[in-house]
Tab-separated table of C-alpha atoms in Angstrom:
chain	number	residue	atom	x	y	z
A	14	MET	CA	-18.179	-26.890	13.519
A	15	ALA	CA	-18.066	-30.329	12.723
A	16	LEU	CA	-16.563	-29.872	9.489
A	17	LEU	CA	-13.233	-28.417	11.550
A	18	SER	CA	-11.173	-29.933	13.725
A	19	LYS	CA	-10.129	-28.170	16.917
A	20	LYS	CA	-6.535	-27.532	15.009
A	21	ASP	CA	-8.622	-26.374	12.287
A	22	THR	CA	-9.725	-24.168	13.777
A	23	ASN	CA	-6.994	-22.593	15.312
A	24	LEU	CA	-6.359	-22.131	12.208
A	25	ILE	CA	-9.173	-19.752	11.377
A	26	LEU	CA	-8.686	-18.200	14.833
A	27	ASP	CA	-4.862	-17.436	15.763
A	28	PRO	CA	-4.398	-14.476	13.139
A	29	LEU	CA	-7.410	-12.727	14.090
A	30	ALA	CA	-5.780	-11.832	17.650
A	31	ASP	CA	-2.104	-13.188	18.681
A	32	ASN	CA	-0.619	-14.075	15.433
A	33	ASN	CA	-2.291	-11.282	13.152
A	34	PRO	CA	-1.047	-10.254	10.148
A	35	ILE	CA	-0.721	-6.742	10.661
A	36	THR	CA	0.217	-6.281	14.407
A	37	ILE	CA	2.495	-8.950	15.064
A	38	GLN	CA	3.481	-10.446	11.857
A	39	VAL	CA	4.212	-7.264	10.308
A	40	LEU	CA	3.465	-8.160	6.813
A	41	GLY	CA	0.696	-6.501	4.621
A	42	ILE	CA	0.664	-2.989	5.868
A	43	CYS	CA	2.045	-1.804	2.192
A	44	SER	CA	-1.284	-1.810	0.473
A	45	ALA	CA	-3.615	-1.406	3.499
A	46	LEU	CA	-3.743	1.691	5.330
A	47	ALA	CA	-4.011	4.484	2.337
A	48	ILE	CA	-7.642	3.195	1.875
A	49	THR	CA	-8.666	2.940	5.296
A	50	ALA	CA	-10.520	6.918	5.655
A	51	GLU	CA	-14.090	5.322	4.913
A	52	LEU	CA	-15.365	2.019	6.565
A	53	ASN	CA	-16.624	1.131	2.946
A	54	ALA	CA	-13.151	1.051	0.854
A	55	SER	CA	-11.803	-1.071	4.281
A	56	ILE	CA	-14.425	-3.961	3.879
A	57	VAL	CA	-14.096	-4.057	0.085
A	58	MET	CA	-10.325	-3.895	0.407
A	59	ALA	CA	-10.457	-6.720	2.539
A	60	LEU	CA	-12.851	-8.922	1.112
A	61	SER	CA	-10.672	-8.880	-1.601
A	62	VAL	CA	-7.507	-9.931	-0.130
A	63	ILE	CA	-10.013	-12.961	1.624
A	64	PHE	CA	-10.751	-13.760	-1.908
A	65	VAL	CA	-7.434	-13.136	-2.927
A	66	LEU	CA	-5.527	-15.249	-0.310
A	67	GLY	CA	-7.761	-17.699	-0.084
A	68	VAL	CA	-8.036	-19.218	-3.877
A	69	GLY	CA	-4.051	-18.157	-3.568
A	70	ASN	CA	-3.435	-20.501	-0.954
A	71	VAL	CA	-5.552	-23.391	-2.272
A	72	VAL	CA	-3.835	-22.986	-6.301
A	73	ILE	CA	-0.548	-23.190	-5.036
A	74	SER	CA	-1.242	-25.792	-2.276
A	75	LEU	CA	-2.845	-27.610	-5.177
A	76	ILE	CA	0.125	-27.636	-7.224
A	77	ARG	CA	3.245	-27.435	-4.705
A	78	ASN	CA	5.094	-30.106	-5.125
A	79	ILE	CA	5.442	-29.724	-9.219
A	80	ILE	CA	7.119	-25.766	-9.032
A	81	PRO	CA	10.600	-26.071	-9.398
A	82	SER	CA	11.839	-24.213	-5.755
A	83	LYS	CA	14.331	-21.983	-8.035
A	84	ILE	CA	11.201	-20.129	-10.072
A	85	ARG	CA	7.978	-20.375	-6.677
A	86	ILE	CA	8.638	-16.547	-6.421
A	87	ILE	CA	8.095	-15.835	-10.362
A	88	VAL	CA	5.209	-18.403	-9.730
A	89	GLN	CA	3.533	-17.493	-7.097
A	90	LEU	CA	3.781	-13.720	-8.664
A	91	ILE	CA	1.656	-14.947	-11.164
A	92	VAL	CA	-1.269	-16.749	-9.664
A	93	VAL	CA	-1.554	-13.686	-7.399
A	94	ALA	CA	-1.374	-11.316	-10.465
A	95	THR	CA	-3.953	-13.684	-12.072
A	96	LEU	CA	-6.440	-13.854	-8.888
A	97	VAL	CA	-5.647	-9.629	-8.348
A	98	ILE	CA	-6.695	-8.726	-12.175
A	99	VAL	CA	-10.083	-11.017	-11.736
A	100	VAL	CA	-10.592	-8.304	-8.500
A	101	ASP	CA	-10.498	-5.537	-10.438
A	102	GLN	CA	-12.538	-6.506	-13.031
A	103	VAL	CA	-15.264	-7.486	-11.080
A	104	LEU	CA	-14.814	-4.397	-9.381
A	105	LYS	CA	-14.470	-2.279	-11.820
A	106	ALA	CA	-17.596	-4.285	-13.174
A	107	PHE	CA	-20.214	-4.092	-10.201
A	108	ALA	CA	-18.469	-0.841	-7.811
A	109	TYR	CA	-17.149	1.138	-10.050
A	110	GLU	CA	-16.990	4.269	-7.965
A	111	LEU	CA	-15.269	2.254	-5.061
A	112	SER	CA	-12.966	1.126	-7.762
A	113	LYS	CA	-12.289	4.571	-8.091
A	114	THR	CA	-11.234	5.596	-4.663
A	115	LEU	CA	-8.861	2.296	-4.391
A	116	ALA	CA	-7.248	3.167	-7.376
A	117	VAL	CA	-3.613	1.401	-8.013
A	118	PHE	CA	-4.212	0.003	-4.592
A	119	VAL	CA	-6.612	-3.182	-5.843
A	120	GLY	CA	-3.462	-3.902	-7.818
A	121	LEU	CA	-1.177	-3.448	-4.895
A	122	ILE	CA	-2.354	-6.514	-3.382
A	123	ILE	CA	0.108	-8.414	-5.541
A	124	THR	CA	2.736	-7.316	-3.899
A	125	ASN	CA	0.854	-6.969	-0.509
A	126	CYS	CA	3.198	-9.254	1.884
A	127	ILE	CA	1.304	-11.062	3.510
A	128	ILE	CA	-0.281	-13.618	-0.144
A	129	MET	CA	3.533	-14.021	-0.181
A	130	GLY	CA	4.411	-14.515	3.281
A	131	ARG	CA	1.224	-16.884	3.589
A	132	PHE	CA	2.658	-19.139	0.341
A	133	GLU	CA	6.194	-19.311	1.500
A	134	ALA	CA	5.695	-20.320	5.207
A	135	PHE	CA	2.316	-22.258	4.833
A	136	ALA	CA	0.838	-23.028	1.406
A	137	LEU	CA	3.877	-24.535	0.063
A	138	GLY	CA	4.280	-26.918	2.998
A	139	ASN	CA	0.380	-28.217	3.232
A	140	SER	CA	-2.918	-29.982	1.986
A	141	PRO	CA	-4.988	-27.931	-0.110
A	142	TRP	CA	-8.036	-27.814	2.938
A	143	ARG	CA	-5.797	-26.780	5.805
A	144	SER	CA	-3.897	-24.085	3.332
A	145	PHE	CA	-7.821	-22.940	2.302
A	146	LEU	CA	-8.374	-22.138	6.217
A	147	ASP	CA	-5.083	-21.172	6.892
A	148	GLY	CA	-5.463	-18.162	4.122
A	149	ILE	CA	-9.058	-17.215	5.034
A	150	GLY	CA	-7.645	-16.730	8.902
A	151	ASN	CA	-5.045	-15.103	7.510
A	152	ALA	CA	-6.821	-12.667	5.659
A	153	LEU	CA	-9.535	-11.919	8.217
A	154	GLY	CA	-6.710	-10.873	10.931
A	155	TYR	CA	-6.116	-8.261	7.657
A	156	GLY	CA	-9.624	-7.307	7.864
A	157	VAL	CA	-10.146	-7.201	11.102
A	158	ILE	CA	-7.475	-4.396	11.660
A	159	LEU	CA	-8.772	-2.850	8.366
A	160	ILE	CA	-12.537	-2.475	9.667
A	161	ILE	CA	-11.390	-1.214	13.035
A	162	VAL	CA	-9.107	1.771	11.585
A	163	GLY	CA	-11.970	2.368	8.648
A	164	PHE	CA	-14.516	2.561	11.768
A	165	PHE	CA	-12.850	4.953	13.993
A	166	ARG	CA	-11.415	6.857	11.442
A	167	GLU	CA	-14.778	7.817	9.520
A	168	LEU	CA	-16.572	7.920	12.839
A	169	LEU	CA	-14.024	10.852	14.538
A	170	GLY	CA	-13.199	11.984	10.824
A	171	SER	CA	-15.676	12.996	9.288
A	172	GLY	CA	-18.440	12.104	11.789
A	173	THR	CA	-20.022	9.685	9.197
A	174	LEU	CA	-20.446	5.417	9.000
A	175	PHE	CA	-20.674	3.619	5.531
A	176	GLY	CA	-21.885	7.375	4.571
A	177	ILE	CA	-24.782	7.699	6.940
A	178	LYS	CA	-24.305	10.352	9.196
A	179	VAL	CA	-24.158	8.983	12.357
A	180	LEU	CA	-23.573	11.914	14.872
A	181	GLY	CA	-25.901	14.461	13.251
A	182	ASP	CA	-25.277	17.102	10.624
A	183	PRO	CA	-22.322	18.894	10.889
A	184	ILE	CA	-23.109	21.919	9.282
A	185	ALA	CA	-27.033	21.817	10.664
A	186	LYS	CA	-25.723	22.142	14.050
A	187	THR	CA	-28.046	18.461	15.332
A	188	GLY	CA	-27.221	15.765	17.016
A	189	LEU	CA	-23.902	15.852	18.597
A	190	TYR	CA	-23.085	18.717	16.739
A	191	ALA	CA	-25.304	21.184	19.093
A	192	PHE	CA	-23.158	20.158	21.704
A	193	GLY	CA	-20.254	21.616	19.948
A	194	TYR	CA	-18.840	18.707	18.650
A	195	GLU	CA	-16.169	18.609	15.780
A	196	ASN	CA	-15.144	16.782	13.348
A	197	ASN	CA	-11.186	15.877	13.414
A	198	GLY	CA	-10.262	16.613	10.339
A	199	PHE	CA	-6.340	15.093	11.395
A	200	MET	CA	-8.132	11.595	11.227
A	201	ILE	CA	-8.915	11.949	7.427
A	202	ILE	CA	-5.467	12.525	6.896
A	203	PRO	CA	-3.152	9.215	5.582
A	204	PRO	CA	-0.938	9.161	8.678
A	205	ALA	CA	-3.398	9.424	10.353
A	206	ALA	CA	-3.773	5.613	9.987
A	207	LEU	CA	-0.424	4.509	11.219
A	208	ILE	CA	-1.224	6.534	14.084
A	209	VAL	CA	-4.425	4.579	15.086
A	210	VAL	CA	-2.342	1.205	14.030
A	211	GLY	CA	0.122	1.972	16.664
A	212	ILE	CA	-2.739	2.662	19.226
A	213	ILE	CA	-4.407	-0.691	18.537
A	214	ILE	CA	-1.058	-2.219	18.821
A	215	TRP	CA	-0.529	-0.541	22.159
A	216	VAL	CA	-3.920	-2.121	23.366
A	217	GLN	CA	-2.833	-5.611	22.125
A	218	ARG	CA	0.092	-5.337	24.005
A	219	SER	CA	-0.927	-4.239	26.992
A	220	ARG	CA	-3.826	-6.762	27.574
A	221	ASN	CA	-1.413	-9.872	26.188
A	222	THR	CA	1.862	-8.976	27.645
A	223	ALA	CA	3.969	-11.574	26.637
A	224	LEU	CA	3.737	-9.898	22.934
A	225	ILE	CA	5.635	-6.979	24.038
A	226	GLU	CA	9.261	-6.609	21.808
A	227	GLU	CA	12.483	-5.943	23.246
A	228	ASN	CA	13.414	-2.418	22.721
B	21	MET	CA	13.495	21.492	-17.865
B	22	LEU	CA	10.825	23.007	-15.018
B	23	GLU	CA	8.573	20.115	-15.315
B	24	HIS	CA	11.502	17.790	-14.619
B	25	ILE	CA	12.624	20.087	-11.482
B	26	GLU	CA	8.574	20.009	-10.381
B	27	LEU	CA	8.201	16.614	-10.610
B	28	PHE	CA	11.221	15.656	-8.857
B	29	PHE	CA	10.578	17.637	-5.849
B	30	LYS	CA	6.955	16.667	-5.927
B	31	SER	CA	7.748	12.877	-6.088
B	32	ILE	CA	10.355	13.161	-2.967
B	33	PHE	CA	8.157	15.563	-0.745
B	34	ILE	CA	4.904	15.675	-1.454
B	35	ASP	CA	3.882	12.050	-3.048
B	36	ASN	CA	6.837	10.936	-0.873
B	37	MET	CA	6.377	7.045	-1.515
B	38	VAL	CA	5.798	6.295	2.019
B	39	PHE	CA	4.505	8.883	4.176
B	40	ALA	CA	1.663	9.945	1.440
B	41	VAL	CA	0.724	6.511	0.013
B	42	PHE	CA	2.797	4.008	2.601
B	43	LEU	CA	4.282	2.286	-0.584
B	44	GLY	CA	7.183	-0.092	0.616
B	45	MET	CA	5.706	-0.684	4.616
B	46	CYS	CA	6.700	-4.051	4.839
B	47	SER	CA	10.824	-3.598	4.081
B	48	TYR	CA	10.343	-0.423	5.654
B	49	LEU	CA	9.407	-1.568	8.980
B	50	ALA	CA	11.561	-5.115	8.653
B	51	VAL	CA	14.945	-3.365	7.541
B	52	SER	CA	15.333	-0.548	9.388
B	53	LYS	CA	16.802	-1.205	12.650
B	54	LYS	CA	20.890	-0.226	11.405
B	55	VAL	CA	21.190	2.630	9.340
B	56	ALA	CA	23.758	0.846	7.152
B	57	THR	CA	21.208	-1.448	5.930
B	58	ALA	CA	18.710	1.048	5.540
B	59	VAL	CA	20.838	3.011	3.271
B	60	GLY	CA	22.002	-0.690	1.151
B	61	LEU	CA	18.066	-1.526	0.954
B	62	GLY	CA	17.532	2.228	0.285
B	63	ALA	CA	20.195	2.644	-2.936
B	64	ALA	CA	19.258	-0.956	-4.454
B	65	VAL	CA	15.177	0.294	-4.395
B	66	ILE	CA	16.347	4.056	-6.356
B	67	PHE	CA	18.372	0.999	-8.420
B	68	VAL	CA	15.129	-0.703	-9.235
B	69	LEU	CA	12.894	1.992	-9.601
B	70	ALA	CA	15.033	3.892	-12.140
B	71	VAL	CA	15.183	1.127	-14.180
B	72	THR	CA	11.566	-0.356	-14.332
B	73	VAL	CA	9.409	2.503	-13.899
B	74	PRO	CA	10.936	3.378	-17.471
B	75	LEU	CA	11.022	0.357	-18.741
B	76	ASN	CA	6.583	-0.583	-17.906
B	77	TRP	CA	6.012	3.242	-19.384
B	78	LEU	CA	7.628	1.515	-22.617
B	79	LEU	CA	5.221	-1.215	-22.203
B	80	ASP	CA	1.716	1.118	-21.495
B	81	GLN	CA	2.729	3.141	-24.219
B	82	TYR	CA	3.275	0.472	-26.817
B	83	LEU	CA	1.201	-2.784	-25.630
B	84	LEU	CA	-1.347	-2.123	-22.764
B	85	GLN	CA	-2.994	1.290	-23.578
B	86	GLU	CA	-5.879	1.777	-25.154
B	87	GLY	CA	-4.846	2.628	-29.064
B	88	ALA	CA	-1.542	1.523	-28.423
B	89	LEU	CA	-1.373	-1.083	-30.854
B	90	SER	CA	-1.859	1.134	-33.592
B	91	TRP	CA	2.413	1.010	-34.792
B	92	LEU	CA	1.395	-2.301	-35.461
B	93	GLY	CA	-1.246	-1.164	-37.950
B	94	PRO	CA	-5.146	0.747	-38.217
B	95	GLU	CA	-7.053	-2.987	-37.616
B	96	TYR	CA	-4.916	-3.094	-34.328
B	97	ALA	CA	-6.016	0.477	-33.040
B	98	ASP	CA	-9.165	-0.417	-31.023
B	99	TYR	CA	-7.230	-3.100	-28.756
B	100	ASN	CA	-7.398	-1.822	-25.378
B	101	LEU	CA	-4.747	-4.971	-22.781
B	102	SER	CA	-5.016	-2.674	-19.641
B	103	PHE	CA	-6.075	-5.270	-17.934
B	104	LEU	CA	-2.986	-7.250	-18.463
B	105	SER	CA	-1.083	-4.255	-17.062
B	106	PHE	CA	-0.813	-5.518	-13.321
B	107	ILE	CA	0.754	-9.267	-14.774
B	108	LEU	CA	3.069	-7.533	-16.830
B	109	PHE	CA	4.647	-5.311	-14.662
B	110	ILE	CA	5.335	-7.716	-11.991
B	111	ALA	CA	6.953	-9.801	-14.336
B	112	THR	CA	8.675	-7.100	-15.296
B	113	ILE	CA	10.118	-6.064	-12.069
B	114	ALA	CA	10.969	-9.865	-11.202
B	115	THR	CA	12.668	-10.316	-14.646
B	116	MET	CA	14.745	-7.107	-14.259
B	117	VAL	CA	15.547	-7.986	-10.238
B	118	GLN	CA	16.662	-11.060	-10.981
B	119	LEU	CA	18.856	-9.455	-14.463
B	120	VAL	CA	20.327	-6.623	-12.015
B	121	GLU	CA	21.328	-9.181	-9.981
B	122	ILE	CA	23.105	-11.435	-12.515
B	123	VAL	CA	24.890	-8.201	-13.862
B	124	VAL	CA	26.110	-6.805	-10.836
B	125	GLU	CA	27.048	-9.974	-9.325
B	126	ARG	CA	29.161	-10.423	-12.237
B	127	PHE	CA	30.647	-7.100	-13.003
B	128	SER	CA	30.704	-5.499	-9.267
B	129	PRO	CA	31.329	-7.752	-6.704
B	130	ALA	CA	31.298	-4.964	-3.969
B	131	LEU	CA	28.352	-3.440	-5.263
B	132	TYR	CA	26.870	-7.261	-4.901
B	133	ASN	CA	28.041	-7.774	-1.719
B	134	SER	CA	26.105	-4.280	-0.544
B	135	LEU	CA	23.167	-4.308	-2.622
B	136	GLY	CA	23.095	-8.236	-3.244
B	137	ILE	CA	21.639	-9.581	-0.240
B	138	PHE	CA	18.391	-7.048	-1.071
B	139	LEU	CA	17.854	-7.103	-4.395
B	140	PRO	CA	15.301	-10.209	-4.133
B	141	LEU	CA	13.691	-8.709	-1.276
B	142	ILE	CA	12.465	-5.817	-4.109
B	143	ALA	CA	11.356	-7.756	-6.277
B	144	VAL	CA	8.045	-8.543	-3.637
B	145	ASN	CA	8.716	-4.281	-2.480
B	146	CYS	CA	4.706	-2.410	-3.257
B	147	ALA	CA	6.964	0.309	-3.743
B	148	ILE	CA	8.499	-0.798	-6.371
B	149	LEU	CA	5.052	-2.212	-8.413
B	150	GLY	CA	3.177	0.968	-6.821
B	151	GLY	CA	6.003	3.105	-8.584
B	152	SER	CA	4.986	1.364	-12.148
B	153	LEU	CA	0.490	1.792	-11.059
B	154	PHE	CA	1.045	5.542	-10.254
B	155	MET	CA	3.191	6.116	-13.278
B	156	GLN	CA	-0.056	4.459	-15.613
B	157	ALA	CA	-2.415	6.119	-13.035
B	158	ARG	CA	-0.899	9.274	-13.473
B	159	GLU	CA	0.051	9.320	-17.409
B	160	ILE	CA	3.277	10.843	-17.256
B	161	PRO	CA	3.858	11.765	-20.966
B	162	SER	CA	7.496	11.178	-21.963
B	163	LEU	CA	9.920	8.756	-21.587
B	164	GLY	CA	12.233	11.568	-19.271
B	165	LEU	CA	9.847	12.266	-17.034
B	166	ALA	CA	9.415	8.351	-16.285
B	167	PHE	CA	12.926	7.667	-15.185
B	168	ASN	CA	12.449	11.212	-13.190
B	169	TYR	CA	9.658	9.896	-11.798
B	170	GLY	CA	11.675	6.472	-10.612
B	171	VAL	CA	14.458	8.165	-9.474
B	172	SER	CA	13.124	10.623	-7.714
B	173	SER	CA	10.102	8.257	-5.744
B	174	GLY	CA	13.446	5.984	-5.053
B	175	ILE	CA	15.050	9.168	-3.847
B	176	GLY	CA	11.953	9.769	-1.518
B	177	TRP	CA	11.406	6.549	-0.118
B	178	PHE	CA	15.544	6.376	0.490
B	179	LEU	CA	15.264	9.132	2.769
B	180	ALA	CA	11.852	7.975	5.055
B	181	ILE	CA	14.004	4.595	5.485
B	182	LEU	CA	17.429	6.271	6.801
B	183	ALA	CA	15.359	8.699	8.879
B	184	ILE	CA	13.348	6.323	10.633
B	185	ALA	CA	16.280	4.332	10.939
B	186	ALA	CA	18.046	6.759	12.710
B	187	ILE	CA	15.340	7.827	14.580
B	188	ARG	CA	14.870	4.234	15.784
B	189	GLU	CA	18.943	3.880	16.539
B	190	LYS	CA	18.887	6.593	18.791
B	191	ILE	CA	14.940	5.539	20.889
B	192	ARG	CA	16.830	2.086	21.517
B	193	TYR	CA	18.090	4.442	24.195
B	194	SER	CA	14.839	5.925	25.668
B	195	ASN	CA	12.032	4.887	27.712
B	196	VAL	CA	9.505	4.094	25.865
B	197	PRO	CA	5.923	2.289	27.313
B	198	PRO	CA	6.681	-1.513	26.993
B	199	PRO	CA	3.497	-2.220	24.957
B	200	LEU	CA	4.475	0.290	22.071
B	201	ARG	CA	8.228	-0.986	22.493
B	202	GLY	CA	9.604	-1.822	18.688
B	203	LEU	CA	6.103	-1.660	16.125
B	204	GLY	CA	3.960	0.389	17.917
B	205	ILE	CA	6.179	3.055	18.419
B	206	THR	CA	7.551	2.907	15.023
B	207	PHE	CA	4.414	3.472	13.507
B	208	ILE	CA	3.485	6.480	15.562
B	209	ILE	CA	6.561	8.277	14.952
B	210	THR	CA	6.294	7.357	10.709
B	211	GLY	CA	2.939	8.896	11.136
B	212	LEU	CA	4.436	11.621	12.918
B	213	MET	CA	6.914	12.278	10.071
B	214	GLY	CA	4.181	11.551	7.506
B	215	ILE	CA	2.233	14.815	9.257
B	216	GLY	CA	5.334	17.131	9.347
B	217	PHE	CA	6.028	16.033	5.400
B	218	GLN	CA	2.510	17.299	4.389
B	219	SER	CA	3.410	20.415	5.186
B	220	PHE	CA	5.495	20.091	2.014
B	221	GLY	CA	2.506	20.100	0.409
B	222	GLY	CA	1.962	23.911	-0.383
B	223	MET	CA	5.455	23.845	-1.679
B	224	LEU	CA	4.806	24.070	-5.415
B	225	THR	CA	1.788	26.206	-6.533
B	226	GLY	CA	-0.428	26.204	-9.711
B	227	GLY	CA	-0.074	24.321	-12.690
B	228	ASP	CA	-0.322	20.785	-11.092
B	229	GLU	CA	-4.165	20.600	-10.079
B	230	SER	CA	-4.536	18.173	-13.298
B	231	VAL	CA	-2.232	15.505	-11.468
B	232	ALA	CA	-4.453	15.017	-8.757
B	233	PRO	CA	-2.386	13.954	-5.688
B	234	VAL	CA	-3.186	10.230	-4.142
B	235	GLU	CA	-3.692	11.413	-1.321
B	236	GLU	CA	-6.785	12.971	-2.373
B	237	THR	CA	-8.388	10.111	-3.664
B	238	THR	CA	-9.525	8.240	-0.703
B	239	VAL	CA	-11.169	11.470	1.090
B	240	GLU	CA	-12.855	12.022	-2.891
B	241	VAL	CA	-15.545	10.132	-2.771
B	242	GLN	CA	-16.884	11.963	0.672
B	243	GLN	CA	-16.634	15.009	-0.828
B	244	GLU	CA	-18.523	14.569	-3.834
B	245	THR	CA	-21.493	13.250	-1.579
B	246	ASP	CA	-21.366	15.637	0.431
B	247	GLU	CA	-20.901	18.412	-2.846
B	248	LYS	CA	-24.234	16.995	-3.908
B	249	LYS	CA	-26.216	17.627	-0.989
B	250	ASN	CA	-24.752	20.954	-0.379
B	251	LYS	CA	-23.524	22.259	-3.060
B	252	GLU	CA	-22.898	26.114	-1.116
B	253	GLU	CA	-21.702	25.579	1.858
B	254	ILE	CA	-19.279	22.556	1.186
B	255	ASP	CA	-16.343	25.149	1.034
B	256	GLU	CA	-16.978	25.984	4.796
B	257	LYS	CA	-17.149	22.497	5.889
B	258	SER	CA	-14.318	21.225	3.736
B	259	VAL	CA	-12.043	22.924	5.723
B	260	SER	CA	-12.673	21.634	8.934
B	261	TYR	CA	-11.851	17.950	7.651
B	262	ASN	CA	-9.762	18.419	4.352
B	263	GLU	CA	-6.611	20.184	5.460
B	264	VAL	CA	-4.776	18.127	2.925
B	265	ASN	CA	-6.905	19.666	0.219
B	266	ILE	CA	-6.500	22.975	1.304
B	267	VAL	CA	-2.968	23.185	1.456
B	268	GLN	CA	-2.315	21.613	-1.764
B	269	GLU	CA	-4.917	24.756	-3.409
């Protein structure tokens, strides 16, 4: 960690836990939940957001002194939209199946509140290197939640991870299924994602009681 | 006429913006503490969706789609500018929101006072961009239907935020476990409401298989891989983990 001072390390580590963008700052839930039925899609989505937020934060930070503050929202939207188009085209070229699964949700990274939130709150007032770390940190915090949700939903919902049948074959009744275990179809439907995130928030706030809100 | 009614109910209940595709969750969670503000934001969302979806439909139809430029002349017929749609849609939305704000402020100060503070928020509301992107993905065939889609998905969003705001006003008097207070319980309630809304899936039967509902897309890939492996057994298997599909078939 010779490259990073202690302050810089905190920029990355804070959003992973006590200042998590999803569970604490309530940002970026919009495009996240619908694609977490599978681990694969969750990871690709997380990587896309890491790219967009990391690069976007640097770009905004570089031009922060020349953006007129009245039109900064439009400028920010254009920067994000350009980066998202890059991500979308790359996905379509190299991972066509996945880009079908993610469908319009790649486009919705543009209006992901995490991105605008970090641009406004951090990149507009900090140097490019720190903005880069902040972007990576927040996107990682977002990705961690996505991956946790994706992991549980895919494991409990269809008994697979990355499409591999880790719990045995539900039709041939091997592995766990031999003992009468059944997949929980409830985990596959979209609203289950909300409930899983609710439970993550519950666990996190039970461990760190300072985060508890007023009723 | 029938397709209008069908699209209307489908967008409000079955493909509800919040419960089926999780769009506009940020403002949904942030502005739902009081019913009065929720109504204001909900009305603004309906309004902006009703303006931007038809506008983006025109852009998509005459500028972006493959072959959309053929009205310029036969040599333009092969152009496919659809990769530009994100940037054009968001530019349209940001501009329209600004324009709407200025017009409303000039002609109806009363409306501006109730809607005005929410309008800037709306430019970055995922429900607005989502409305345009879904309009494009579902290939909505006519301008009238696009307008209908904008209005009805706005109404769906309005209903959702109204319902959660009313519940949150009541839940203040309940004894929620401390770690769940605020955000946690709101998530879980939204999830439960979403499950409730899924039961509307059986409302429309026949004729809409071609328009694949979005909540299925996440499941589809999984189903396809399974289908390849054991085509015969897929029926009984999909029953166990894919209730969404079953309900809608």
